[in-house]
C-alpha cells in the first residue's frame, strides 16, 4: 500500500528524491538543477552534475559544476522532475 504524499513529513519527501534530478530555486537570483545525493536535518544538500542558472545585470549566466554542498538556509523551493520548465525560462 503506498503512502499518500500529503501524509509524509518533508524529510520523507526529500528522501524520496535522492538519486533524482531536482530543481532548486534559491532565495535571490539563482536556480540549480542537479542530482540529489544526500541531505541532512537542516536540508543542506549534496548535488552532483549541477547546472546553475543566475540572472545578472548583464543577462543570464549558466555555470556547470561537478558537485556542490548547498546551504539549506538559502533554499526557497525544491521541485522534482520539472526540467522542461527550466528550458522555457532560460
XYZ file of C-alpha atoms in Angstrom:
90
model
C 0.000 0.000 0.000
C 1.514 3.342 -0.991
C 1.522 6.305 1.355
C -0.362 9.443 0.411
C 2.283 12.198 -0.139
C 0.198 14.640 1.911
C 0.722 12.365 4.935
C 4.528 12.359 4.663
C 6.942 14.548 6.581
C 9.008 16.995 4.488
C 12.182 14.996 5.172
C 10.472 11.846 3.856
C 9.524 13.621 0.630
C 13.099 14.875 0.176
C 14.437 11.384 0.921
C 12.343 10.029 -1.969
C 14.189 12.446 -4.293
C 17.660 11.027 -3.562
C 19.170 9.882 -6.850
C 16.730 12.014 -8.869
C 17.168 15.258 -10.763
C 15.757 18.181 -8.813
C 15.233 21.865 -9.484
C 16.152 24.137 -6.554
C 15.037 27.759 -6.529
C 17.185 29.802 -4.175
C 16.415 32.965 -2.256
C 17.812 35.554 -4.671
C 18.530 35.220 -8.366
C 19.842 31.643 -8.631
C 18.311 28.347 -9.635
C 20.045 24.979 -9.667
C 19.331 21.685 -11.402
C 21.220 18.614 -10.274
C 21.063 15.088 -8.921
C 20.343 14.934 -5.195
C 22.880 12.686 -3.464
C 22.051 13.453 0.168
C 20.759 15.925 2.742
C 20.764 16.489 6.494
C 18.257 17.672 9.113
C 18.952 21.302 8.125
C 18.187 20.484 4.456
C 21.795 21.148 3.466
C 22.099 19.193 0.222
C 24.805 17.497 -1.794
C 24.066 17.798 -5.524
C 26.018 16.299 -8.442
C 26.097 17.196 -12.142
C 24.779 20.656 -11.325
C 23.745 23.427 -13.689
C 23.451 26.825 -12.016
C 21.262 29.493 -13.632
C 21.774 33.074 -12.487
C 20.195 36.322 -13.647
C 22.717 39.174 -13.627
C 22.647 42.777 -14.811
C 24.481 41.595 -17.954
C 21.896 38.893 -18.660
C 21.770 35.256 -17.685
C 24.728 33.137 -16.692
C 24.842 29.338 -16.827
C 27.543 27.500 -14.865
C 28.231 23.743 -14.830
C 29.531 22.216 -11.579
C 30.514 18.616 -10.764
C 29.385 18.616 -7.134
C 28.192 21.177 -4.586
C 27.171 21.395 -0.946
C 24.122 23.643 -0.835
C 23.247 25.538 2.363
C 19.644 24.724 3.253
C 19.036 28.226 4.685
C 19.134 29.666 1.164
C 16.596 27.303 -0.440
C 13.173 28.738 -1.269
C 11.646 25.847 -3.278
C 12.689 22.347 -4.342
C 10.905 20.589 -7.212
C 11.444 17.071 -8.545
C 11.174 16.430 -12.279
C 10.349 19.908 -13.619
C 13.303 20.186 -16.010
C 11.241 21.048 -19.094
C 10.126 24.324 -17.489
C 13.759 25.379 -16.932
C 14.396 25.251 -20.669
C 11.423 27.501 -21.260
C 12.615 30.007 -18.651
C 16.203 30.132 -19.882
